[in-house]
């Protein structure tokens, strides 16, 4: 008998408690314990019904993901669920926290389900590149209906208890978890209620007309953008309609096995753990005391400042937004309220919630108004002199103990900190545009930033629903620093013979949300232009520097916001349209540089873009700017539209084989220029037969 599942009786009801912190995952000992406790409950003559509950903060959050990729040790989860479904006494799942993945599948194997109002249920396996492989694709449509099941299973979204009740996933909402579930079970006993086995509940699947599947599948394939698991999930659910239950389970198993062995699933599991690993800072212990953040202030009500203010308001933290003029403030507040109004119009926010959030954002015109803020984030123009002035002003008004943060995307955080008398309270908080939407938050550690400030910023990031990664202080930090050689390769390939649409097409088909030129047009080409001008004085003059981007900016074409950049955006459209004028400009630029245009293959485009990221990522690692290779992957997947199912650039390098990547980098180095000097770390790892993952594990 394992200690992670225990059985005890309350009157006529046997209570089976899963106690496997932190999230009651279905590790092998839990699966065995569930079988043992079921046997005990069925053998207990005094027991007439059973309740299954999770100890601690949640019901069962799913299979134990750490066991994936290793040989399965019996009992298999399907066998456990089957045993519960076949039980001769009614079993009630009592749900609090989250019932996810295998956890919800276990609950669906029970005869009844009750939940507390705050609970959520979901089948998020799709996000791990797999499908609910323990009958979820066959049982959920039988209780919730086919359409709702397709929606939940192909997106992985969580459903709150109230909605789960309406859908038929749970049978009742209870006020108190165990007493409520026991009372529910006692009523079943009193009513002599039937053993309601989900596998036999066929009405909803029989009522569904499969004629619509073809169109629905097309929509799933389109939305998946190359990811296999949503499509696999869809196909498995359709089997609940087209096949008898047992055959449906077999079909689910076949698709599950294929997905589980895929590189996509490995990549998504890598990102799942990488996101959590990034929260651990080796020299900042997890029990480091944090500072309370009850109020915030943002300087600058532009696109970034407004988006950051929304993050705080969304989390219920009052925030002051400072601008220099009433006009600028009104404009900024107007954009925020317009953004919220759009969300309300889409039905994703109530008017009441919008009003509450707007009520938390107070526009101010005077630095003195910031004196009580626990954190002040500067989001002004990306110019060092301006930033220094702002920080000097902040130093004189901010209360003792306030965190002073800069949203700089490239500048030296130590130089900014030096304009204050308290550099230990200064940190970089690099949000990504649009700040209210993009999950990544690069936290930049200055030489003097205190552990307490780092710990507070990491915690705050979670509070405002961001994915934080701590990075070192260098030009561009990690994300933008890696973007630089990536963008340069893309630019150079234009001069060598490619066109923007070809480069973007290759990267998008490979899975990126956007190729480099579409991304530049969206972010604003003037941003990079300003940075290039700043760096011009210090850049290597033994290298060739392409000028197409500068020429486009000189024409006043800054991308989407000016309706033209690398592409045209006519009539306010966000869809890039090829502009022959730019193609001509590129051809002439090749001529002016004395470069004979050639066919650049799609393979070359992919390798030069991807390997430029990998090589620079490795340099960030060897210099200690990133703590782990997996942190780099988190940065790219959560901040730069890199597909999570590709696992990030460093994961890709391991997947391809670091030796092969190095061989290509060396080939580029010989054929192209010194931009391709291989990172020392890659050479060392290859010489030692190790990977980035080995490097992370050794740290
Ligand atoms: C499945 O069920 C397939 C079934 C078919 C089988 C045939 N396994 O996220 P947190 C760890 S697939 C192992 O920080 P929260 C996590 O790594 C699974 N470990 O907490 C972290 O460890 P660390 C379907 C897991 O409160 C710690 O728990 N289920 C698992 O912010 C705390 O996690 C899912 O995909 C797991 N399943 O959020 C659910 N889950 O401290 C995945 C968590 O060493 N989990 N850990 O870093 C979640 O979405 C969230 O963890 C949460 C709790 C919402 C449950």
XYZ file of C-alpha atoms and ligand atoms in Angstrom:
754
model
C 0.000 0.000 0.000
C 1.469 3.406 -0.973
C 1.215 6.404 1.324
C 0.364 8.749 -1.540
C -3.201 7.413 -1.693
C -5.126 6.595 1.479
C -8.514 5.167 2.298
C -10.700 5.969 5.284
C -14.368 5.557 5.988
C -16.882 8.228 6.967
C -20.072 6.342 7.877
C -21.166 4.474 4.798
C -18.835 6.392 2.483
C -15.220 5.409 1.853
C -12.994 8.403 1.091
C -9.964 7.823 -1.149
C -7.480 10.686 -0.846
C -4.673 11.256 -3.346
C -1.786 12.955 -1.583
C 1.131 13.455 -3.936
C 2.357 17.059 -3.618
C 2.593 19.498 -5.231
C -0.215 18.767 -7.708
C -1.240 15.120 -7.035
C 0.147 13.974 -10.384
C -0.614 10.383 -11.307
C 2.851 8.943 -10.689
C 3.213 5.155 -10.739
C 2.767 4.876 -6.946
C -0.429 6.948 -7.165
C -1.871 4.739 -9.893
C -1.062 1.672 -7.803
C -2.464 3.358 -4.694
C -5.711 4.181 -6.489
C -6.155 0.520 -7.415
C -5.290 -0.651 -3.896
C -7.674 1.797 -2.210
C -10.461 0.920 -4.626
C -10.022 -2.745 -3.776
C -10.097 -1.839 -0.098
C -13.276 0.204 -0.502
C -15.021 -2.497 -2.493
C -14.032 -5.130 0.052
C -15.224 -2.973 2.971
C -18.711 -4.250 3.743
C -19.598 -1.100 5.686
C -18.913 1.074 2.629
C -21.716 1.597 0.143
C -20.227 4.427 -1.930
C -16.809 5.977 -2.513
C -15.504 9.526 -2.834
C -12.173 10.359 -4.499
C -10.509 13.606 -3.477
C -7.116 15.325 -3.774
C -5.185 16.468 -0.687
C -3.702 19.964 -0.572
C -4.432 22.648 -3.120
C -5.859 20.600 -5.951
C -7.528 17.493 -7.324
C -5.279 15.511 -9.690
C -3.456 17.784 -12.171
C -2.739 14.982 -14.639
C -0.313 12.239 -15.493
C 3.182 12.672 -14.094
C 4.873 14.452 -16.995
C 8.298 13.519 -15.607
C 7.515 9.878 -16.385
C 6.910 10.628 -20.083
C 9.533 9.283 -22.453
C 10.455 6.553 -19.949
C 9.220 2.959 -20.061
C 5.749 2.693 -18.522
C 5.635 0.903 -15.189
C 2.321 -0.814 -14.426
C -0.426 -0.147 -13.710
C -1.336 1.763 -16.838
C -3.730 4.680 -16.198
C -6.354 3.194 -18.518
C -6.452 0.106 -16.306
C -6.979 2.262 -13.202
C -9.815 4.191 -14.843
C -11.431 1.036 -16.115
C -11.334 -0.423 -12.602
C -13.130 2.635 -11.204
C -15.675 2.667 -14.008
C -16.354 -1.038 -13.420
C -16.630 -0.582 -9.640
C -19.730 -2.125 -8.142
C -20.253 0.736 -5.683
C -20.856 4.298 -6.898
C -17.736 6.475 -6.962
C -17.913 10.286 -6.751
C -14.949 12.464 -7.787
C -14.727 15.561 -5.545
C -12.942 18.291 -7.464
C -11.175 21.388 -6.143
C -8.265 23.353 -7.618
C -7.857 21.811 -11.039
C -8.804 18.434 -12.493
C -6.549 18.320 -15.506
C -5.547 15.792 -18.117
C -5.338 12.330 -16.598
C -6.934 13.886 -13.489
C -10.111 14.752 -15.362
C -9.943 11.398 -17.147
C -9.912 9.651 -13.754
C -12.884 11.793 -12.708
C -14.687 10.808 -15.915
C -14.063 7.194 -14.967
C -15.975 7.838 -11.722
C -19.747 7.525 -11.801
C -20.440 11.077 -10.581
C -18.489 14.295 -10.237
C -18.962 17.213 -7.858
C -16.828 20.357 -7.672
C -16.391 23.443 -5.539
C -17.291 26.659 -7.358
C -13.663 27.800 -7.722
C -12.534 24.556 -9.363
C -11.533 24.233 -13.009
C -11.405 21.246 -15.293
C -9.567 20.735 -18.550
C -7.725 18.392 -20.869
C -4.553 20.409 -21.631
C -2.582 17.501 -23.130
C -2.665 19.208 -26.530
C -0.264 21.783 -25.085
C 2.183 18.988 -24.333
C 1.952 17.744 -27.911
C -0.196 14.718 -27.046
C -3.886 13.915 -26.545
C -5.836 12.749 -23.512
C -4.755 9.143 -23.832
C -6.722 7.623 -20.985
C -10.135 7.711 -22.580
C -10.657 11.483 -22.375
C -11.329 11.836 -26.086
C -14.059 9.188 -25.853
C -15.606 10.048 -22.483
C -15.675 13.870 -22.573
C -17.885 14.055 -25.704
C -20.244 11.584 -24.019
C -20.850 13.993 -21.131
C -20.196 17.454 -22.632
C -21.249 16.886 -26.231
C -19.014 16.612 -29.260
C -18.573 20.298 -30.068
C -17.666 21.304 -26.513
C -15.297 18.346 -26.264
C -13.564 19.297 -29.526
C -13.177 22.850 -28.292
C -11.767 21.815 -24.919
C -9.516 19.043 -26.191
C -8.053 20.780 -29.250
C -7.297 24.009 -27.356
C -6.572 22.668 -23.868
C -8.595 25.476 -22.317
C -9.713 25.187 -18.708
C -13.428 25.346 -17.925
C -14.657 26.788 -14.618
C -16.908 24.640 -12.439
C -20.068 26.621 -13.266
C -19.628 26.033 -16.980
C -18.613 22.419 -16.371
C -21.939 21.972 -14.572
C -23.860 23.418 -17.525
C -21.948 21.171 -19.923
C -22.697 18.095 -17.826
C -19.058 17.449 -16.936
C -19.856 17.812 -13.235
C -23.146 16.878 -11.621
C -23.243 19.352 -8.743
C -21.418 22.271 -7.170
C -20.730 21.804 -3.479
C -19.870 24.402 -0.855
C -17.469 22.298 1.131
C -15.376 19.745 -0.669
C -15.311 16.551 1.384
C -18.509 17.102 3.407
C -20.323 18.112 0.206
C -19.092 15.093 -1.722
C -19.857 12.717 1.156
C -23.382 14.151 1.424
C -23.775 13.711 -2.354
C -22.620 10.065 -2.022
C -25.005 9.485 0.898
C -27.859 10.718 -1.247
C -26.832 8.300 -3.998
C -26.962 5.501 -1.425
C -30.372 6.652 -0.137
C -31.748 6.925 -3.679
C -30.211 3.629 -4.686
C -28.820 5.584 -7.635
C -27.475 3.675 -10.631
C -23.794 3.233 -11.452
C -23.635 5.829 -14.185
C -20.800 4.726 -16.462
C -19.764 7.411 -18.940
C -18.755 4.834 -21.546
C -22.424 3.802 -21.754
C -23.769 7.359 -22.094
C -24.170 7.402 -25.843
C -26.965 9.945 -26.445
C -24.787 12.992 -27.119
C -22.403 11.238 -29.517
C -25.212 9.454 -31.328
C -27.091 12.719 -31.783
C -24.103 14.363 -33.464
C -24.061 14.540 -37.251
C -20.534 13.673 -38.477
C -21.149 15.482 -41.792
C -19.662 18.631 -40.271
C -16.354 16.997 -39.355
C -14.583 17.791 -42.611
C -15.103 21.537 -42.312
C -14.326 21.480 -38.597
C -11.089 19.570 -39.233
C -9.962 22.141 -41.799
C -10.417 24.887 -39.199
C -8.412 22.904 -36.629
C -5.582 22.261 -39.129
C -5.473 25.957 -40.021
C -5.409 27.137 -36.405
C -2.751 24.526 -35.502
C -0.211 26.113 -37.898
C 1.960 23.022 -38.163
C 1.369 21.648 -34.678
C 0.225 18.035 -34.887
C -1.470 17.527 -31.535
C -4.627 19.630 -32.100
C -5.293 17.619 -35.253
C -4.618 14.321 -33.464
C -6.959 15.434 -30.677
C -9.661 16.266 -33.223
C -9.321 12.945 -35.027
C -9.539 11.030 -31.751
C -12.716 12.845 -30.693
C -14.366 12.117 -34.041
C -13.852 8.417 -33.271
C -16.240 8.848 -30.321
C -18.957 9.476 -32.927
C -17.906 7.118 -35.676
C -16.754 4.106 -33.637
C -18.084 2.074 -30.717
C -16.496 2.988 -27.341
C -13.874 0.208 -27.240
C -12.772 0.863 -30.839
C -12.696 4.567 -30.106
C -10.303 3.879 -27.227
C -8.070 1.884 -29.578
C -8.038 4.736 -32.097
C -7.201 7.182 -29.298
C -4.301 4.932 -28.243
C -2.895 4.711 -31.788
C -2.877 8.478 -32.257
C -1.594 9.002 -28.694
C 1.400 6.724 -29.257
C 2.393 8.534 -32.461
C 2.124 11.928 -30.813
C 3.951 10.902 -27.635
C 6.971 9.776 -29.665
C 7.058 12.952 -31.769
C 9.722 15.646 -31.543
C 6.894 18.152 -31.142
C 5.784 16.554 -27.903
C 9.371 16.427 -26.636
C 9.685 20.121 -27.487
C 6.466 21.092 -25.706
C 7.383 19.092 -22.605
C 10.775 20.797 -22.648
C 9.086 24.199 -22.692
C 6.673 23.191 -19.895
C 9.561 22.425 -17.561
C 11.786 25.221 -18.926
C 9.165 27.831 -18.017
C 9.143 26.565 -14.436
C 12.920 26.133 -14.267
C 13.404 29.771 -15.301
C 11.811 30.780 -11.998
C 14.757 29.294 -10.124
C 17.731 31.610 -9.726
C 20.774 29.737 -8.379
C 22.083 32.562 -6.180
C 18.702 33.967 -5.158
C 17.244 31.378 -2.767
C 13.529 30.705 -3.169
C 12.914 31.906 0.413
C 14.489 35.332 -0.230
C 12.143 37.854 1.429
C 10.257 39.960 -1.103
C 9.039 43.551 -0.938
C 5.296 44.168 -0.914
C 3.968 45.558 -4.204
C 0.618 47.181 -3.512
C 0.836 50.125 -5.889
C 2.721 50.801 -9.090
C 3.557 53.721 -11.328
C 4.506 53.871 -14.982
C 6.344 56.724 -16.652
C 5.229 57.253 -20.219
C 1.737 56.587 -21.548
C 2.898 55.485 -24.989
C 2.237 52.029 -26.448
C 4.557 50.262 -23.997
C 3.682 52.318 -20.906
C -0.049 51.920 -21.537
C 0.289 48.170 -22.073
C 2.314 47.804 -18.860
C -0.265 49.827 -16.909
C -2.938 47.420 -18.187
C -0.950 44.448 -16.833
C -1.114 45.939 -13.333
C -4.768 46.935 -13.580
C -5.631 43.442 -14.860
C -4.014 42.020 -11.724
C -5.965 44.422 -9.479
C -2.943 46.587 -8.590
C -3.602 50.356 -8.634
C -1.250 52.101 -11.031
C -0.405 55.724 -11.740
C 0.460 56.646 -15.279
C 2.673 59.699 -15.680
C 2.907 61.851 -18.791
C 4.402 65.251 -19.428
C 1.330 66.876 -20.966
C -2.422 66.502 -20.539
C -2.733 65.810 -24.263
C -0.286 62.906 -24.182
C -1.964 61.538 -21.068
C -5.425 61.752 -22.606
C -4.171 60.033 -25.731
C -2.558 57.245 -23.700
C -5.607 56.705 -21.493
C -7.810 56.781 -24.591
C -5.792 53.976 -26.189
C -6.026 51.887 -22.997
C -9.757 52.344 -22.766
C -10.088 51.544 -26.478
C -8.135 48.303 -25.959
C -10.400 47.279 -23.093
C -13.493 48.239 -25.094
C -12.350 45.922 -27.903
C -12.055 43.067 -25.434
C -15.529 43.848 -24.092
C -16.893 43.923 -27.655
C -15.385 40.481 -28.260
C -17.201 39.218 -25.157
C -13.977 38.400 -23.317
C -14.463 41.024 -20.582
C -17.548 42.476 -18.931
C -18.208 46.218 -18.961
C -18.122 46.113 -15.178
C -14.662 44.497 -15.150
C -13.466 47.062 -17.691
C -14.713 49.916 -15.504
C -12.971 48.432 -12.472
C -9.703 48.116 -14.385
C -9.904 51.642 -15.799
C -10.663 52.792 -12.248
C -7.315 51.378 -11.124
C -5.362 53.460 -13.661
C -4.859 57.064 -12.618
C -3.285 59.531 -15.024
C -0.898 62.036 -13.402
C 1.292 64.874 -14.652
C 3.640 65.384 -11.750
C 6.540 63.233 -10.498
C 5.515 64.026 -6.901
C 2.429 61.876 -7.456
C 4.719 58.819 -7.660
C 6.145 59.157 -4.146
C 4.109 56.308 -2.639
C 4.505 53.741 -5.432
C 6.132 50.414 -4.502
C 7.472 49.997 -8.033
C 7.982 52.611 -10.726
C 8.576 51.447 -14.270
C 10.030 53.863 -16.762
C 8.789 53.388 -20.321
C 10.019 56.519 -22.079
C 11.951 56.967 -25.325
C 14.883 54.556 -25.825
C 17.618 57.197 -25.368
C 20.169 56.944 -22.578
C 20.190 60.667 -21.751
C 16.430 60.775 -21.369
C 16.404 57.624 -19.230
C 19.120 59.017 -16.967
C 17.171 62.209 -16.401
C 14.043 60.225 -15.575
C 15.909 58.061 -13.065
C 17.541 61.048 -11.410
C 14.070 62.570 -11.007
C 12.714 59.280 -9.673
C 15.519 59.038 -7.171
C 14.416 62.300 -5.653
C 10.695 61.467 -5.368
C 10.441 57.678 -4.881
C 10.032 56.447 -1.320
C 12.799 54.417 0.317
C 12.487 50.766 -0.683
C 10.667 51.414 -3.955
C 11.838 49.403 -6.965
C 12.949 51.581 -9.862
C 12.637 49.680 -13.110
C 13.450 50.488 -16.702
C 11.637 49.027 -19.663
C 14.711 49.524 -21.825
C 15.094 46.926 -24.559
C 18.807 47.416 -25.187
C 20.429 50.025 -22.940
C 22.935 49.544 -20.112
C 20.972 49.075 -16.887
C 24.054 49.871 -14.770
C 24.514 53.222 -16.468
C 20.845 53.988 -15.822
C 21.185 52.820 -12.191
C 24.234 55.039 -11.708
C 22.044 58.112 -12.111
C 20.360 57.189 -8.818
C 21.714 56.942 -5.287
C 20.229 53.426 -4.953
C 21.417 51.132 -7.754
C 20.526 48.075 -5.640
C 16.854 48.981 -6.177
C 17.200 49.329 -9.951
C 16.311 46.497 -12.333
C 15.450 46.163 -16.013
C 11.914 45.033 -16.784
C 11.845 44.440 -20.509
C 8.243 43.928 -21.606
C 7.356 42.872 -25.132
C 4.925 44.667 -27.358
C 1.946 44.642 -26.937
C 2.835 44.494 -23.246
C -0.691 43.579 -22.151
C -0.637 40.555 -24.469
C 2.902 39.160 -24.814
C 3.742 36.835 -21.922
C 7.526 37.278 -21.723
C 9.188 39.576 -19.211
C 12.980 39.765 -19.445
C 14.239 40.887 -16.056
C 17.647 42.474 -16.348
C 19.969 42.171 -13.423
C 22.316 45.111 -12.945
C 25.692 44.679 -11.237
C 24.252 46.018 -7.992
C 20.609 44.863 -8.178
C 19.813 43.252 -4.808
C 18.552 39.698 -4.413
C 15.456 41.067 -2.726
C 14.637 43.213 -5.739
C 15.204 40.254 -8.090
C 13.012 37.955 -5.965
C 10.293 40.620 -5.805
C 10.370 41.239 -9.548
C 10.172 37.486 -10.284
C 7.179 37.153 -7.977
C 5.510 40.280 -9.307
C 5.906 38.977 -12.859
C 3.806 35.930 -11.951
C 1.220 38.155 -10.262
C 0.773 40.159 -13.441
C 0.592 36.927 -15.495
C 4.004 37.186 -17.136
C 6.629 34.554 -17.780
C 9.813 35.999 -16.281
C 13.374 35.136 -17.274
C 16.320 36.710 -15.477
C 19.080 37.817 -17.842
C 22.358 39.696 -17.626
C 23.078 43.265 -18.600
C 24.475 43.487 -22.121
C 23.443 45.336 -25.264
C 20.034 43.917 -26.239
C 20.091 41.556 -23.218
C 19.350 38.055 -24.497
C 16.291 38.243 -26.758
C 17.133 41.358 -28.757
C 20.830 40.561 -28.758
C 20.079 37.266 -30.515
C 17.673 39.016 -32.853
C 20.476 41.207 -34.156
C 22.516 38.512 -36.003
C 19.249 36.837 -37.040
C 18.047 40.054 -38.648
C 21.453 40.647 -40.205
C 21.422 37.265 -41.925
C 17.945 37.974 -43.245
C 19.121 41.364 -44.578
C 22.274 39.911 -46.102
C 20.282 37.221 -47.879
C 18.167 39.958 -49.494
C 21.296 41.362 -51.063
C 22.510 37.908 -52.078
C 19.328 37.111 -53.990
C 16.307 36.488 -51.719
C 13.239 38.709 -51.362
C 11.425 39.583 -48.098
C 8.421 37.399 -48.926
C 10.653 34.370 -49.534
C 12.540 34.777 -46.255
C 9.363 35.443 -44.276
C 7.582 32.574 -46.005
C 10.302 30.076 -45.083
C 10.316 31.113 -41.436
C 6.529 31.219 -41.175
C 6.067 27.836 -42.787
C 8.626 26.485 -40.345
C 6.331 27.708 -37.588
C 7.353 31.209 -36.538
C 4.451 33.556 -35.960
C 6.138 35.981 -38.347
C 9.236 36.160 -40.490
C 11.896 38.824 -39.764
C 10.607 41.442 -42.201
C 6.938 41.166 -41.264
C 8.028 41.371 -37.629
C 10.142 44.462 -38.319
C 7.199 46.127 -40.050
C 4.951 45.307 -37.106
C 7.388 46.451 -34.410
C 8.284 49.638 -36.306
C 11.411 49.851 -38.452
C 12.413 53.150 -36.832
C 13.210 51.282 -33.591
C 15.965 49.213 -35.208
C 17.107 52.230 -37.220
C 17.691 54.234 -34.039
C 19.603 51.333 -32.485
C 21.737 50.886 -35.613
C 22.645 54.569 -35.542
C 23.662 54.259 -31.901
C 25.796 51.223 -32.631
C 27.321 52.581 -35.869
C 30.285 54.135 -34.083
C 31.288 50.898 -32.396
C 30.475 48.311 -35.037
C 33.221 46.349 -36.780
C 34.301 48.026 -39.981
C 35.888 44.866 -41.393
C 32.362 43.513 -41.986
C 29.940 44.453 -44.738
C 26.822 46.235 -43.384
C 23.693 46.035 -45.515
C 21.761 49.278 -45.894
C 18.357 48.204 -47.237
C 16.655 48.681 -43.865
C 18.159 52.161 -43.500
C 17.117 53.122 -47.027
C 13.562 52.017 -46.326
C 13.505 54.134 -43.151
C 14.944 57.107 -45.013
C 11.868 56.894 -47.264
C 9.737 57.425 -44.132
C 8.513 53.833 -44.307
C 8.494 52.558 -40.728
C 6.225 49.554 -41.255
C 2.571 49.014 -40.429
C 2.197 52.319 -38.595
C 3.132 54.281 -41.753
C 1.257 51.796 -43.991
C 4.550 50.880 -45.657
C 7.826 49.247 -44.742
C 9.297 46.186 -46.395
C 5.710 45.629 -47.505
C 2.672 47.748 -48.198
C -0.327 47.855 -45.825
C -3.012 49.569 -47.776
C -6.226 50.833 -46.240
C -5.039 50.100 -42.693
C -4.723 46.371 -43.449
C -2.218 44.350 -41.427
C -1.665 41.908 -44.247
C 1.720 42.507 -45.877
C 1.595 43.015 -49.625
C 4.760 42.769 -51.718
C 5.895 46.146 -53.032
C 7.748 46.075 -56.385
C 9.416 49.352 -55.410
C 11.160 47.642 -52.490
C 12.101 44.670 -54.646
C 13.722 47.069 -57.067
C 15.471 48.860 -54.222
C 16.889 45.502 -53.090
C 18.115 44.577 -56.570
C 19.796 47.976 -56.885
C 21.332 47.617 -53.421
C 22.878 44.294 -54.513
C 24.304 46.002 -57.590
C 25.662 48.917 -55.565
C 27.360 46.473 -53.198
C 28.837 44.546 -56.125
C 26.969 41.379 -55.189
C 25.850 39.088 -57.993
C 22.350 37.903 -57.083
C 21.840 34.133 -56.916
C 19.079 31.773 -55.939
C 19.051 31.474 -52.142
C 17.493 28.145 -51.201
C 14.804 27.819 -48.547
C 17.127 25.485 -46.658
C 19.864 28.114 -46.572
C 17.389 30.738 -45.353
C 16.213 28.530 -42.504
C 19.706 27.499 -41.459
C 21.198 30.981 -41.560
C 18.322 32.478 -39.580
C 18.079 29.667 -37.027
C 21.799 29.063 -36.585
C 22.444 32.783 -36.146
C 20.045 32.635 -33.167
C 21.700 29.496 -31.802
C 25.247 30.818 -32.113
C 24.399 34.092 -30.379
C 22.324 32.244 -27.763
C 25.402 30.146 -26.988
C 27.501 33.310 -26.638
C 24.920 34.691 -24.179
C 25.265 31.459 -22.213
C 29.063 31.378 -22.161
C 29.111 34.995 -20.963
C 26.565 34.191 -18.234
C 23.937 36.525 -19.729
C 21.460 33.641 -19.691
C 21.454 31.173 -16.822
C 20.444 28.150 -18.881
C 19.937 27.188 -22.510
C 16.327 26.446 -21.626
C 15.915 30.069 -20.444
C 16.868 31.174 -23.960
C 14.174 28.871 -25.322
C 11.591 30.357 -22.951
C 12.569 33.853 -24.114
C 12.102 32.935 -27.760
C 8.883 30.971 -27.338
C 7.152 33.493 -25.065
C 8.537 36.730 -26.496
C 9.377 36.248 -30.164
C 6.691 34.030 -31.652
C 8.998 31.009 -31.858
C 6.691 27.975 -31.971
C 6.655 26.178 -28.613
C 6.295 22.914 -30.507
C 9.788 23.535 -31.910
C 11.014 23.939 -28.316
C 13.084 27.100 -28.879
C 16.358 27.612 -30.770
C 18.608 25.828 -28.262
C 16.321 22.796 -28.080
C 16.356 22.721 -31.880
C 20.159 22.753 -31.840
C 20.181 19.662 -29.613
C 17.550 17.996 -31.758
C 19.458 18.606 -34.989
C 22.698 17.600 -33.259
C 25.135 20.209 -32.010
C 27.919 18.673 -34.114
C 25.888 19.159 -37.301
C 24.977 22.711 -36.324
C 28.643 23.475 -35.641
C 29.706 21.998 -38.986
C 27.283 24.326 -40.800
C 28.329 27.327 -38.723
C 31.947 26.616 -39.633
C 30.972 26.279 -43.287
C 29.198 29.661 -43.151
C 32.210 31.132 -41.354
C 34.503 30.034 -44.165
C 32.141 31.027 -46.998
C 30.588 34.215 -45.603
C 32.183 36.331 -42.903
C 33.350 36.543 -39.317
C 29.801 37.049 -38.034
C 29.780 33.253 -38.115
C 32.666 32.764 -35.706
C 31.426 29.747 -33.746
C 30.577 30.318 -30.093
C 33.241 28.773 -27.872
C 30.565 26.988 -25.880
C 29.315 25.133 -28.939
C 32.851 24.033 -29.820
C 33.457 22.854 -26.245
C 30.172 20.972 -26.027
C 30.751 19.276 -29.382
C 34.327 18.341 -28.394
C 32.963 16.790 -25.190
C 30.068 15.074 -26.966
C 27.558 17.058 -24.904
C 24.413 19.026 -25.684
C 22.840 22.229 -24.353
C 20.571 20.033 -22.228
C 23.637 18.332 -20.697
C 25.107 21.775 -20.073
C 21.923 22.842 -18.239
C 21.882 19.655 -16.186
C 25.483 20.160 -15.117
C 24.716 23.553 -13.636
C -1.765 13.844 -18.967
O -2.425 13.924 -17.965
C -1.831 12.748 -19.909
C -2.683 11.722 -19.696
C -2.705 10.582 -20.582
C -1.893 9.450 -20.018
C -2.127 8.133 -20.692
N 3.492 16.191 -13.753
O 2.863 24.928 -12.533
P 3.315 24.962 -11.127
C 5.075 20.338 -11.231
S -0.628 15.017 -19.350
C 4.637 16.408 -13.109
O 4.445 25.849 -10.773
P 0.839 26.181 -10.313
C 5.744 21.540 -11.893
O 6.762 21.125 -12.760
C -0.709 16.172 -18.021
N 4.933 17.579 -12.506
O 2.113 25.245 -10.122
C 6.260 22.273 -10.681
O 7.452 21.618 -10.266
P 8.673 22.435 -9.648
C -1.901 17.029 -18.131
C 4.021 18.539 -12.566
O 0.104 26.176 -9.041
C 5.190 22.008 -9.629
O 4.481 20.855 -10.074
N -1.832 18.026 -17.110
C 2.809 18.374 -13.227
O 1.268 27.485 -10.914
C 4.202 23.134 -9.455
O 3.666 23.465 -10.745
C -1.256 19.199 -17.319
O -0.767 19.492 -18.385
C 2.559 17.126 -13.833
N 1.404 16.885 -14.484
O -0.033 25.471 -11.425
C -1.223 20.136 -16.141
N 2.092 19.514 -13.132
O 8.126 23.111 -8.437
C 0.166 20.672 -15.942
C 2.844 20.353 -12.413
O 9.683 21.393 -9.366
N 0.258 21.505 -14.775
N 4.005 19.776 -12.072
O 9.090 23.415 -10.708
C -0.248 22.753 -14.708
O -0.876 23.257 -15.621
C 0.025 23.542 -13.459
O 1.132 22.927 -12.812
C -1.154 23.595 -12.454
C -0.646 24.255 -11.138
C -2.267 24.438 -13.055
C -1.632 22.223 -12.115
